[in-house]
JSON list of C-alpha atoms and ligand atoms in Angstrom, two decimals:
[
{"chain": "F", "resi": 1350, "resn": "MET", "atom": "CA", "xyz": [147.31, 95.76, 80.93]},
{"chain": "F", "resi": 1351, "resn": "ILE", "atom": "CA", "xyz": [147.74, 97.04, 77.64]},
{"chain": "F", "resi": 1352, "resn": "VAL", "atom": "CA", "xyz": [147.21, 100.43, 77.89]},
{"chain": "F", "resi": 1353, "resn": "THR", "atom": "CA", "xyz": [145.05, 102.70, 74.80]},
{"chain": "F", "resi": 1354, "resn": "GLU", "atom": "CA", "xyz": [144.39, 105.24, 73.76]},
{"chain": "F", "resi": 1355, "resn": "GLN", "atom": "CA", "xyz": [141.74, 106.66, 71.27]},
{"chain": "F", "resi": 1356, "resn": "LYS", "atom": "CA", "xyz": [142.71, 108.09, 68.16]},
{"chain": "F", "resi": 1357, "resn": "ALA", "atom": "CA", "xyz": [141.72, 111.89, 67.04]},
{"chain": "F", "resi": 1358, "resn": "PHE", "atom": "CA", "xyz": [137.69, 111.43, 66.08]},
{"chain": "F", "resi": 1359, "resn": "THR", "atom": "CA", "xyz": [139.30, 113.25, 62.85]},
{"chain": "F", "resi": 1360, "resn": "GLU", "atom": "CA", "xyz": [141.50, 110.31, 61.89]},
{"chain": "F", "resi": 1361, "resn": "ILE", "atom": "CA", "xyz": [138.85, 107.86, 62.16]},
{"chain": "F", "resi": 1362, "resn": "VAL", "atom": "CA", "xyz": [136.38, 109.25, 60.25]},
{"chain": "F", "resi": 1363, "resn": "GLY", "atom": "CA", "xyz": [138.98, 109.18, 57.64]},
{"chain": "F", "resi": 1364, "resn": "TYR", "atom": "CA", "xyz": [139.70, 105.83, 57.42]},
{"chain": "F", "resi": 1365, "resn": "LEU", "atom": "CA", "xyz": [135.57, 105.45, 57.45]},
{"chain": "F", "resi": 1366, "resn": "ASN", "atom": "CA", "xyz": [135.01, 107.82, 54.61]},
{"chain": "F", "resi": 1367, "resn": "PRO", "atom": "CA", "xyz": [134.48, 105.46, 52.26]},
{"chain": "F", "resi": 1368, "resn": "TYR", "atom": "CA", "xyz": [131.86, 103.15, 54.25]},
{"chain": "F", "resi": 1369, "resn": "LYS", "atom": "CA", "xyz": [128.18, 104.11, 55.30]},
{"chain": "F", "resi": 1370, "resn": "ARG", "atom": "CA", "xyz": [127.40, 100.52, 57.16]},
{"chain": "F", "resi": 1371, "resn": "LEU", "atom": "CA", "xyz": [129.79, 99.82, 59.89]},
{"chain": "F", "resi": 1372, "resn": "PHE", "atom": "CA", "xyz": [129.92, 97.14, 63.06]},
{"chain": "F", "resi": 1373, "resn": "ILE", "atom": "CA", "xyz": [131.70, 98.29, 66.03]},
{"chain": "F", "resi": 1374, "resn": "VAL", "atom": "CA", "xyz": [133.86, 95.56, 68.08]},
{"chain": "F", "resi": 1375, "resn": "GLY", "atom": "CA", "xyz": [134.98, 96.44, 71.55]},
{"chain": "F", "resi": 1376, "resn": "CYS", "atom": "CA", "xyz": [137.23, 94.75, 74.03]},
{"chain": "F", "resi": 1377, "resn": "GLY", "atom": "CA", "xyz": [135.87, 93.31, 77.35]},
{"chain": "F", "resi": 1378, "resn": "SER", "atom": "CA", "xyz": [139.20, 93.29, 79.09]},
{"chain": "F", "resi": 1379, "resn": "CYS", "atom": "CA", "xyz": [142.14, 96.34, 79.05]},
{"chain": "F", "resi": 1380, "resn": "ALA", "atom": "CA", "xyz": [140.11, 98.31, 77.18]},
{"chain": "F", "resi": 1381, "resn": "THR", "atom": "CA", "xyz": [137.25, 98.51, 79.15]},
{"chain": "F", "resi": 1382, "resn": "ALA", "atom": "CA", "xyz": [139.25, 98.88, 82.49]},
{"chain": "F", "resi": 1383, "resn": "TRP", "atom": "CA", "xyz": [141.33, 101.64, 80.73]},
{"chain": "F", "resi": 1384, "resn": "HIS", "atom": "CA", "xyz": [137.84, 103.51, 79.25]},
{"chain": "F", "resi": 1385, "resn": "THR", "atom": "CA", "xyz": [139.06, 103.20, 75.61]},
{"chain": "F", "resi": 1386, "resn": "GLY", "atom": "CA", "xyz": [137.42, 100.57, 74.13]},
{"chain": "F", "resi": 1387, "resn": "GLY", "atom": "CA", "xyz": [134.77, 98.71, 77.00]},
{"chain": "F", "resi": 1388, "resn": "GLU", "atom": "CA", "xyz": [130.50, 99.37, 76.27]},
{"chain": "F", "resi": 1389, "resn": "THR", "atom": "CA", "xyz": [130.26, 103.27, 77.76]},
{"chain": "F", "resi": 1390, "resn": "GLU", "atom": "CA", "xyz": [132.77, 104.11, 74.91]},
{"chain": "F", "resi": 1391, "resn": "VAL", "atom": "CA", "xyz": [131.49, 101.85, 72.07]},
{"chain": "F", "resi": 1392, "resn": "ARG", "atom": "CA", "xyz": [128.42, 103.15, 72.52]},
{"chain": "F", "resi": 1393, "resn": "GLU", "atom": "CA", "xyz": [129.68, 106.92, 72.39]},
{"chain": "F", "resi": 1394, "resn": "MET", "atom": "CA", "xyz": [131.56, 105.73, 69.38]},
{"chain": "F", "resi": 1395, "resn": "ALA", "atom": "CA", "xyz": [128.76, 104.73, 67.82]},
{"chain": "F", "resi": 1396, "resn": "GLY", "atom": "CA", "xyz": [126.57, 107.42, 68.81]},
{"chain": "F", "resi": 1397, "resn": "LYS", "atom": "CA", "xyz": [129.00, 110.42, 67.29]},
{"chain": "F", "resi": 1398, "resn": "LEU", "atom": "CA", "xyz": [129.21, 108.30, 64.09]},
{"chain": "F", "resi": 1399, "resn": "GLN", "atom": "CA", "xyz": [125.03, 108.01, 63.16]},
{"chain": "F", "resi": 1400, "resn": "ASP", "atom": "CA", "xyz": [125.59, 111.70, 64.01]},
{"chain": "F", "resi": 1401, "resn": "MET", "atom": "CA", "xyz": [127.33, 112.21, 60.70]},
{"chain": "F", "resi": 1402, "resn": "GLY", "atom": "CA", "xyz": [125.27, 109.67, 58.75]},
{"chain": "F", "resi": 1403, "resn": "LYS", "atom": "CA", "xyz": [127.05, 106.29, 59.41]},
{"chain": "F", "resi": 1404, "resn": "ILE", "atom": "CA", "xyz": [124.67, 103.03, 60.11]},
{"chain": "F", "resi": 1405, "resn": "ILE", "atom": "CA", "xyz": [125.75, 100.54, 62.77]},
{"chain": "F", "resi": 1406, "resn": "THR", "atom": "CA", "xyz": [124.57, 98.20, 62.31]},
{"chain": "F", "resi": 1407, "resn": "GLY", "atom": "CA", "xyz": [125.39, 95.66, 65.45]},
{"chain": "F", "resi": 1408, "resn": "TRP", "atom": "CA", "xyz": [128.63, 96.10, 68.39]},
{"chain": "F", "resi": 1409, "resn": "VAL", "atom": "CA", "xyz": [130.08, 93.94, 70.41]},
{"chain": "F", "resi": 1410, "resn": "VAL", "atom": "CA", "xyz": [132.39, 94.25, 73.38]},
{"chain": "F", "resi": 1411, "resn": "VAL", "atom": "CA", "xyz": [134.45, 90.79, 72.96]},
{"chain": "F", "resi": 1412, "resn": "GLU", "atom": "CA", "xyz": [135.21, 89.61, 76.60]},
{"chain": "F", "resi": 1413, "resn": "GLU", "atom": "CA", "xyz": [139.00, 89.53, 75.10]},
{"chain": "F", "resi": 1414, "resn": "PRO", "atom": "CA", "xyz": [138.78, 89.83, 71.18]},
{"chain": "F", "resi": 1415, "resn": "CYS", "atom": "CA", "xyz": [143.29, 88.83, 71.04]},
{"chain": "F", "resi": 1416, "resn": "ASP", "atom": "CA", "xyz": [141.01, 85.72, 72.32]},
{"chain": "F", "resi": 1417, "resn": "GLU", "atom": "CA", "xyz": [140.29, 83.87, 68.25]},
{"chain": "F", "resi": 1418, "resn": "ARG", "atom": "CA", "xyz": [138.04, 81.65, 69.56]},
{"chain": "F", "resi": 1419, "resn": "LYS", "atom": "CA", "xyz": [135.74, 84.32, 71.71]},
{"chain": "F", "resi": 1420, "resn": "THR", "atom": "CA", "xyz": [136.24, 86.55, 69.06]},
{"chain": "F", "resi": 1421, "resn": "LYS", "atom": "CA", "xyz": [134.66, 83.74, 66.58]},
{"chain": "F", "resi": 1422, "resn": "ARG", "atom": "CA", "xyz": [132.13, 82.61, 68.32]},
{"chain": "F", "resi": 1423, "resn": "GLU", "atom": "CA", "xyz": [131.19, 86.40, 68.54]},
{"chain": "F", "resi": 1424, "resn": "LEU", "atom": "CA", "xyz": [131.38, 87.93, 65.20]},
{"chain": "F", "resi": 1425, "resn": "GLN", "atom": "CA", "xyz": [131.08, 84.33, 63.43]},
{"chain": "F", "resi": 1426, "resn": "ARG", "atom": "CA", "xyz": [127.87, 83.68, 65.29]},
{"chain": "F", "resi": 1427, "resn": "ALA", "atom": "CA", "xyz": [126.14, 85.83, 67.60]},
{"chain": "F", "resi": 1428, "resn": "HIS", "atom": "CA", "xyz": [126.33, 88.77, 65.96]},
{"chain": "F", "resi": 1429, "resn": "ALA", "atom": "CA", "xyz": [127.55, 87.16, 62.06]},
{"chain": "F", "resi": 1430, "resn": "ALA", "atom": "CA", "xyz": [124.02, 88.78, 60.77]},
{"chain": "F", "resi": 1431, "resn": "GLU", "atom": "CA", "xyz": [124.84, 92.03, 61.70]},
{"chain": "F", "resi": 1432, "resn": "VAL", "atom": "CA", "xyz": [128.73, 92.20, 60.99]},
{"chain": "F", "resi": 1433, "resn": "ALA", "atom": "CA", "xyz": [127.52, 90.87, 57.52]},
{"chain": "F", "resi": 1434, "resn": "GLU", "atom": "CA", "xyz": [125.30, 93.68, 57.06]},
{"chain": "F", "resi": 1435, "resn": "ALA", "atom": "CA", "xyz": [128.19, 95.72, 57.91]},
{"chain": "F", "resi": 1436, "resn": "GLU", "atom": "CA", "xyz": [130.72, 97.04, 54.80]},
{"chain": "F", "resi": 1437, "resn": "ALA", "atom": "CA", "xyz": [133.63, 97.90, 57.16]},
{"chain": "F", "resi": 1438, "resn": "LEU", "atom": "CA", "xyz": [134.43, 97.08, 61.22]},
{"chain": "F", "resi": 1439, "resn": "LEU", "atom": "CA", "xyz": [135.88, 99.55, 63.45]},
{"chain": "F", "resi": 1440, "resn": "VAL", "atom": "CA", "xyz": [137.77, 98.34, 66.32]},
{"chain": "F", "resi": 1441, "resn": "MET", "atom": "CA", "xyz": [138.08, 99.98, 69.49]},
{"chain": "F", "resi": 1442, "resn": "ALA", "atom": "CA", "xyz": [141.33, 97.02, 70.89]},
{"chain": "F", "resi": 1443, "resn": "CYS", "atom": "CA", "xyz": [145.25, 97.03, 71.46]},
{"chain": "F", "resi": 1444, "resn": "GLY", "atom": "CA", "xyz": [146.75, 95.94, 67.98]},
{"chain": "F", "resi": 1445, "resn": "ALA", "atom": "CA", "xyz": [146.39, 92.14, 69.13]},
{"chain": "F", "resi": 1446, "resn": "GLY", "atom": "CA", "xyz": [143.01, 92.65, 69.44]},
{"chain": "F", "resi": 1447, "resn": "THR", "atom": "CA", "xyz": [142.14, 94.14, 66.38]},
{"chain": "F", "resi": 1448, "resn": "GLY", "atom": "CA", "xyz": [144.77, 92.11, 64.58]},
{"chain": "F", "resi": 1449, "resn": "THR", "atom": "CA", "xyz": [142.73, 88.82, 65.61]},
{"chain": "F", "resi": 1450, "resn": "VAL", "atom": "CA", "xyz": [139.58, 90.28, 64.02]},
{"chain": "F", "resi": 1451, "resn": "ALA", "atom": "CA", "xyz": [141.29, 90.86, 61.48]},
{"chain": "F", "resi": 1452, "resn": "MET", "atom": "CA", "xyz": [141.96, 87.45, 60.95]},
{"chain": "F", "resi": 1453, "resn": "ALA", "atom": "CA", "xyz": [138.22, 86.69, 62.12]},
{"chain": "F", "resi": 1454, "resn": "ILE", "atom": "CA", "xyz": [136.66, 88.12, 59.22]},
{"chain": "F", "resi": 1455, "resn": "PRO", "atom": "CA", "xyz": [139.11, 88.02, 56.04]},
{"chain": "F", "resi": 1456, "resn": "ASP", "atom": "CA", "xyz": [136.58, 89.61, 53.46]},
{"chain": "F", "resi": 1457, "resn": "LYS", "atom": "CA", "xyz": [135.78, 93.03, 55.33]},
{"chain": "F", "resi": 1458, "resn": "PRO", "atom": "CA", "xyz": [138.20, 95.92, 55.90]},
{"chain": "F", "resi": 1459, "resn": "ILE", "atom": "CA", "xyz": [138.90, 96.25, 59.78]},
{"chain": "F", "resi": 1460, "resn": "TYR", "atom": "CA", "xyz": [140.02, 99.69, 61.12]},
{"chain": "F", "resi": 1461, "resn": "PRO", "atom": "CA", "xyz": [141.55, 100.26, 64.70]},
{"chain": "F", "resi": 1462, "resn": "ALA", "atom": "CA", "xyz": [140.00, 102.87, 66.47]},
{"chain": "F", "resi": 1463, "resn": "LEU", "atom": "CA", "xyz": [142.19, 102.31, 69.23]},
{"chain": "F", "resi": 1464, "resn": "ASN", "atom": "CA", "xyz": [146.74, 103.39, 69.73]},
{"chain": "F", "resi": 1465, "resn": "SER", "atom": "CA", "xyz": [148.34, 100.91, 71.57]},
{"chain": "F", "resi": 1466, "resn": "LEU", "atom": "CA", "xyz": [151.24, 102.07, 73.44]},
{"chain": "F", "resi": 1467, "resn": "TYR", "atom": "CA", "xyz": [152.61, 100.02, 75.87]},
{"chain": "F", "resi": 1468, "resn": "LEU", "atom": "CA", "xyz": [152.40, 96.63, 78.39]},
{"chain": "F", "resi": 1469, "resn": "ALA", "atom": "CA", "xyz": [151.13, 97.94, 81.38]},
{"chain": "F", "resi": 1470, "resn": "ARG", "atom": "CA", "xyz": [151.35, 97.67, 85.39]},
{"chain": "F", "resi": 1471, "resn": "LEU", "atom": "CA", "xyz": [147.78, 99.81, 86.95]},
{"chain": "F", "resi": 1472, "resn": "GLU", "atom": "CA", "xyz": [148.60, 102.00, 89.47]},
{"chain": "F", "resi": 1473, "resn": "ARG", "atom": "CA", "xyz": [145.02, 103.15, 90.14]},
{"chain": "F", "resi": 1474, "resn": "LEU", "atom": "CA", "xyz": [142.18, 103.62, 87.75]},
{"chain": "F", "resi": 1475, "resn": "THR", "atom": "CA", "xyz": [143.48, 106.86, 86.14]},
{"chain": "F", "resi": 1476, "resn": "ARG", "atom": "CA", "xyz": [147.43, 106.29, 86.18]},
{"chain": "F", "resi": 1477, "resn": "THR", "atom": "CA", "xyz": [149.54, 103.30, 84.11]},
{"chain": "F", "resi": 1478, "resn": "ASP", "atom": "CA", "xyz": [153.19, 103.18, 83.95]},
{"chain": "F", "resi": 1479, "resn": "GLU", "atom": "CA", "xyz": [155.22, 100.35, 81.71]},
{"chain": "F", "resi": 1480, "resn": "ARG", "atom": "CA", "xyz": [156.45, 97.25, 82.75]},
{"chain": "F", "resi": 1481, "resn": "CYS", "atom": "CA", "xyz": [157.49, 95.44, 80.62]},
{"chain": "F", "resi": 1482, "resn": "VAL", "atom": "CA", "xyz": [158.34, 95.53, 76.69]},
{"chain": "F", "resi": 1483, "resn": "LEU", "atom": "CA", "xyz": [157.86, 91.72, 76.73]},
{"chain": "F", "resi": 1484, "resn": "CYS", "atom": "CA", "xyz": [161.98, 91.16, 75.28]},
{"chain": "F", "resi": 1485, "resn": "GLY", "atom": "CA", "xyz": [161.42, 87.25, 75.25]},
{"chain": "F", "resi": 1486, "resn": "GLU", "atom": "CA", "xyz": [164.21, 86.61, 77.73]},
{"chain": "F", "resi": 1487, "resn": "CYS", "atom": "CA", "xyz": [162.74, 87.76, 81.10]},
{"chain": "F", "resi": 1488, "resn": "VAL", "atom": "CA", "xyz": [165.43, 89.65, 83.83]},
{"chain": "F", "resi": 1489, "resn": "LEU", "atom": "CA", "xyz": [163.01, 90.13, 86.63]},
{"chain": "F", "resi": 1490, "resn": "ALA", "atom": "CA", "xyz": [165.35, 87.51, 88.71]},
{"chain": "F", "resi": 1491, "resn": "TRP", "atom": "CA", "xyz": [168.13, 89.87, 89.12]},
{"chain": "F", "resi": 1492, "resn": "THR", "atom": "CA", "xyz": [166.52, 93.37, 89.59]},
{"chain": "F", "resi": 1493, "resn": "GLY", "atom": "CA", "xyz": [164.18, 93.05, 92.51]},
{"chain": "F", "resi": 1494, "resn": "GLY", "atom": "CA", "xyz": [161.41, 93.14, 89.56]},
{"chain": "F", "resi": 1495, "resn": "ILE", "atom": "CA", "xyz": [162.23, 96.00, 88.46]},
{"chain": "F", "resi": 1496, "resn": "CYS", "atom": "CA", "xyz": [162.34, 95.54, 84.48]},
{"chain": "F", "resi": 1497, "resn": "PRO", "atom": "CA", "xyz": [165.58, 97.86, 83.71]},
{"chain": "F", "resi": 1498, "resn": "LEU", "atom": "CA", "xyz": [164.00, 97.73, 80.06]},
{"chain": "F", "resi": 1499, "resn": "ALA", "atom": "CA", "xyz": [161.05, 99.42, 80.65]},
{"chain": "F", "resi": 1500, "resn": "THR", "atom": "CA", "xyz": [161.11, 101.58, 83.37]},
{"chain": "F", "resi": 1501, "resn": "CYS", "atom": "CA", "xyz": [165.57, 102.68, 81.49]},
{"chain": "F", "resi": 1502, "resn": "PRO", "atom": "CA", "xyz": [165.26, 104.45, 78.83]},
{"chain": "F", "resi": 1503, "resn": "LYS", "atom": "CA", "xyz": [168.69, 103.84, 77.71]},
{"chain": "F", "resi": 1504, "resn": "GLY", "atom": "CA", "xyz": [167.51, 99.70, 78.90]},
{"chain": "F", "resi": 1505, "resn": "LEU", "atom": "CA", "xyz": [170.73, 99.22, 80.84]},
{"chain": "F", "resi": 1506, "resn": "LEU", "atom": "CA", "xyz": [171.05, 95.82, 82.26]},
{"chain": "F", "resi": 1507, "resn": "ASN", "atom": "CA", "xyz": [174.37, 96.49, 84.33]},
{"chain": "F", "resi": 1508, "resn": "GLY", "atom": "CA", "xyz": [173.57, 99.26, 86.92]},
{"chain": "F", "resi": 1509, "resn": "PRO", "atom": "CA", "xyz": [173.01, 103.11, 86.17]},
{"chain": "F", "resi": 1510, "resn": "CYS", "atom": "CA", "xyz": [174.38, 105.11, 83.04]},
{"chain": "F", "resi": 1511, "resn": "GLY", "atom": "CA", "xyz": [176.43, 107.64, 85.27]},
{"chain": "F", "resi": 1512, "resn": "GLY", "atom": "CA", "xyz": [174.13, 110.34, 84.10]},
{"chain": "F", "resi": 1513, "resn": "TYR", "atom": "CA", "xyz": [171.55, 110.58, 87.02]},
{"chain": "F", "resi": 1514, "resn": "LYS", "atom": "CA", "xyz": [171.09, 113.54, 89.23]},
{"chain": "F", "resi": 1515, "resn": "ASP", "atom": "CA", "xyz": [170.28, 113.19, 92.57]},
{"chain": "F", "resi": 1516, "resn": "GLY", "atom": "CA", "xyz": [168.52, 109.92, 91.53]},
{"chain": "F", "resi": 1517, "resn": "HIS", "atom": "CA", "xyz": [166.59, 111.54, 89.02]},
{"chain": "F", "resi": 1518, "resn": "CYS", "atom": "CA", "xyz": [166.90, 110.42, 85.50]},
{"chain": "F", "resi": 1519, "resn": "GLU", "atom": "CA", "xyz": [168.87, 112.21, 83.16]},
{"chain": "F", "resi": 1520, "resn": "VAL", "atom": "CA", "xyz": [166.94, 111.61, 80.08]},
{"chain": "F", "resi": 1521, "resn": "ASP", "atom": "CA", "xyz": [163.48, 112.84, 82.57]},
{"chain": "F", "resi": 1522, "resn": "GLN", "atom": "CA", "xyz": [163.89, 114.39, 86.06]},
{"chain": "F", "resi": 1523, "resn": "SER", "atom": "CA", "xyz": [160.63, 113.90, 86.57]},
{"chain": "F", "resi": 1524, "resn": "LYS", "atom": "CA", "xyz": [161.43, 110.50, 87.15]},
{"chain": "F", "resi": 1525, "resn": "GLU", "atom": "CA", "xyz": [163.16, 108.40, 89.38]},
{"chain": "F", "resi": 1526, "resn": "CYS", "atom": "CA", "xyz": [166.38, 106.58, 87.93]},
{"chain": "F", "resi": 1527, "resn": "ALA", "atom": "CA", "xyz": [165.86, 102.95, 87.18]},
{"chain": "F", "resi": 1528, "resn": "TRP", "atom": "CA", "xyz": [169.01, 102.02, 88.80]},
{"chain": "F", "resi": 1529, "resn": "VAL", "atom": "CA", "xyz": [168.14, 103.95, 91.89]},
{"chain": "F", "resi": 1530, "resn": "ALA", "atom": "CA", "xyz": [164.82, 102.19, 92.22]},
{"chain": "F", "resi": 1531, "resn": "ILE", "atom": "CA", "xyz": [166.65, 98.97, 91.78]},
{"chain": "F", "resi": 1532, "resn": "TYR", "atom": "CA", "xyz": [169.41, 99.46, 93.83]},
{"chain": "F", "resi": 1533, "resn": "GLN", "atom": "CA", "xyz": [167.10, 100.57, 96.61]},
{"chain": "F", "resi": 1534, "resn": "ARG", "atom": "CA", "xyz": [164.80, 97.32, 96.62]},
{"chain": "F", "resi": 1535, "resn": "MET", "atom": "CA", "xyz": [167.34, 95.44, 96.26]},
{"chain": "F", "resi": 1536, "resn": "LYS", "atom": "CA", "xyz": [169.28, 97.04, 99.70]},
{"chain": "F", "resi": 1537, "resn": "ASN", "atom": "CA", "xyz": [165.65, 96.35, 101.44]},
{"chain": "F", "resi": 1538, "resn": "LEU", "atom": "CA", "xyz": [165.73, 92.38, 100.11]},
{"chain": "F", "resi": 1539, "resn": "ASP", "atom": "CA", "xyz": [169.09, 92.37, 101.34]},
{"chain": "F", "resi": 1540, "resn": "SER", "atom": "CA", "xyz": [169.94, 91.37, 98.44]},
{"chain": "F", "resi": 1541, "resn": "LEU", "atom": "CA", "xyz": [173.17, 94.00, 96.39]},
{"chain": "F", "resi": 1542, "resn": "GLU", "atom": "CA", "xyz": [175.34, 90.98, 95.89]},
{"chain": "F", "resi": 1543, "resn": "MET", "atom": "CA", "xyz": [173.28, 90.41, 93.51]},
{"chain": "F", "resi": 1544, "resn": "LEU", "atom": "CA", "xyz": [174.10, 93.68, 91.01]},
{"chain": "F", "resi": 1545, "resn": "GLU", "atom": "CA", "xyz": [177.50, 93.19, 91.51]},
{"chain": "F", "resi": 1546, "resn": "THR", "atom": "CA", "xyz": [177.47, 90.79, 88.80]},
{"chain": "F", "resi": 1547, "resn": "ILE", "atom": "CA", "xyz": [177.62, 91.65, 85.34]},
{"chain": "F", "resi": 1548, "resn": "HIS", "atom": "CA", "xyz": [175.58, 90.41, 83.28]},
{"chain": "F", "resi": 1549, "resn": "PRO", "atom": "CA", "xyz": [176.46, 90.06, 78.73]},
{"chain": "F", "resi": 1550, "resn": "PRO", "atom": "CA", "xyz": [174.99, 91.69, 75.94]},
{"chain": "F", "resi": 1551, "resn": "LYS", "atom": "CA", "xyz": [171.12, 90.64, 76.15]},
{"chain": "F", "resi": 1552, "resn": "ASP", "atom": "CA", "xyz": [169.95, 88.14, 73.66]},
{"chain": "F", "resi": 1553, "resn": "PHE", "atom": "CA", "xyz": [168.12, 90.45, 71.18]},
{"chain": "F", "resi": 1554, "resn": "SER", "atom": "CA", "xyz": [166.66, 88.34, 68.53]},
{"chain": "F", "resi": 1555, "resn": "LYS", "atom": "CA", "xyz": [164.06, 86.98, 71.58]},
{"chain": "F", "resi": 1556, "resn": "MET", "atom": "CA", "xyz": [162.62, 90.31, 70.52]},
{"chain": "F", "resi": 1557, "resn": "THR", "atom": "CA", "xyz": [162.68, 89.85, 66.52]},
{"chain": "F", "resi": 1558, "resn": "HIS", "atom": "CA", "xyz": [159.18, 90.01, 64.71]},
{"chain": "F", "resi": 1559, "resn": "PRO", "atom": "CA", "xyz": [157.17, 87.97, 64.71]},
{"chain": "F", "resi": 1560, "resn": "ARG", "atom": "CA", "xyz": [156.80, 86.16, 67.70]},
{"chain": "F", "resi": 1561, "resn": "ARG", "atom": "CA", "xyz": [155.12, 83.23, 67.61]},
{"chain": "F", "resi": 1562, "resn": "VAL", "atom": "CA", "xyz": [154.76, 79.95, 70.37]},
{"chain": "F", "resi": 1563, "resn": "ASP", "atom": "CA", "xyz": [153.05, 76.89, 69.49]},
{"chain": "F", "resi": 1564, "resn": "LYS", "atom": "CA", "xyz": [152.03, 74.90, 72.67]},
{"chain": "F", "resi": 1565, "resn": "THR", "atom": "CA", "xyz": [152.18, 70.91, 72.87]},
{"chain": "F", "resi": 1566, "resn": "PRO", "atom": "CA", "xyz": [148.81, 70.23, 74.77]},
{"chain": "F", "resi": 1567, "resn": "ALA", "atom": "CA", "xyz": [149.61, 68.50, 77.93]},
{"chain": "Z", "resi": 603, "resn": "SF4", "atom": "S1", "xyz": [163.00, 91.49, 81.47]},
{"chain": "Z", "resi": 603, "resn": "SF4", "atom": "FE1", "xyz": [161.39, 93.11, 81.07]},
{"chain": "Z", "resi": 603, "resn": "SF4", "atom": "S2", "xyz": [160.62, 93.03, 78.96]},
{"chain": "Z", "resi": 603, "resn": "SF4", "atom": "FE2", "xyz": [161.50, 91.01, 79.78]},
{"chain": "Z", "resi": 603, "resn": "SF4", "atom": "S3", "xyz": [160.22, 89.58, 79.99]},
{"chain": "Z", "resi": 603, "resn": "SF4", "atom": "FE3", "xyz": [161.13, 90.91, 82.01]},
{"chain": "Z", "resi": 603, "resn": "SF4", "atom": "S4", "xyz": [159.10, 92.69, 82.43]},
{"chain": "Z", "resi": 603, "resn": "SF4", "atom": "FE4", "xyz": [159.39, 92.31, 80.63]},
{"chain": "Z", "resi": 604, "resn": "SF4", "atom": "S1", "xyz": [169.34, 108.07, 84.13]},
{"chain": "Z", "resi": 604, "resn": "SF4", "atom": "FE1", "xyz": [169.11, 105.76, 85.11]},
{"chain": "Z", "resi": 604, "resn": "SF4", "atom": "S2", "xyz": [167.31, 105.05, 83.86]},
{"chain": "Z", "resi": 604, "resn": "SF4", "atom": "FE2", "xyz": [168.05, 107.55, 83.03]},
{"chain": "Z", "resi": 604, "resn": "SF4", "atom": "S3", "xyz": [169.27, 107.02, 81.64]},
{"chain": "Z", "resi": 604, "resn": "SF4", "atom": "FE3", "xyz": [170.93, 106.45, 83.29]},
{"chain": "Z", "resi": 604, "resn": "SF4", "atom": "S4", "xyz": [170.60, 104.16, 84.03]},
{"chain": "Z", "resi": 604, "resn": "SF4", "atom": "FE4", "xyz": [168.23, 104.78, 83.00]}
]
């Protein structure tokens, strides 16, 4: 899941100041699950903007706005007339969803209503934690499925920094040291010998932006 938060309403209103007629796009996937851009939040946003005198020409919660096919289907076809009436679009989705809407509707200004925070495990409906920073070269095979890049503030790949205390991270003592968690996991799996290998520096060029993968159709 991509974890998002809603921007302060004052920031959103600042972007939308020059426009009277708006179309709102929500996300039926992560932002719905995290209650930042699902139907409930889109309706609330529409109501607040209407209270300020804005005209909402329409809204839609796209199943996955980061999927260009679904976004185009909704915005260029099903809701084309409502989008055409709008001067600008407000998108309640992550940056990938917002960027996809921008590419699907190139002739209108697009504004984000959310901040994208991180890629997470959904622990329960009110709690997530960061699990992956999309490094392009996954190391989970030798860390017991726990990502040191996402869970250690220093992103260390060959064991702890030595600053941990009582199993807790020196950067944030409310958190368990990532490498203590990795050690315990490997111990439980009876695979501690895997931690004896020193791994070479990571190829961070795989995180150089922009990244793009074009798959050859099967
Ligand atoms: S090593 Fe961590 S950041 Fe890289 S792909 Fe695996 S889980 Fe994601
Ligand atoms: S104490 Fe552990 S989690 Fe914290 S920075 Fe050091 S190695 Fe990383």
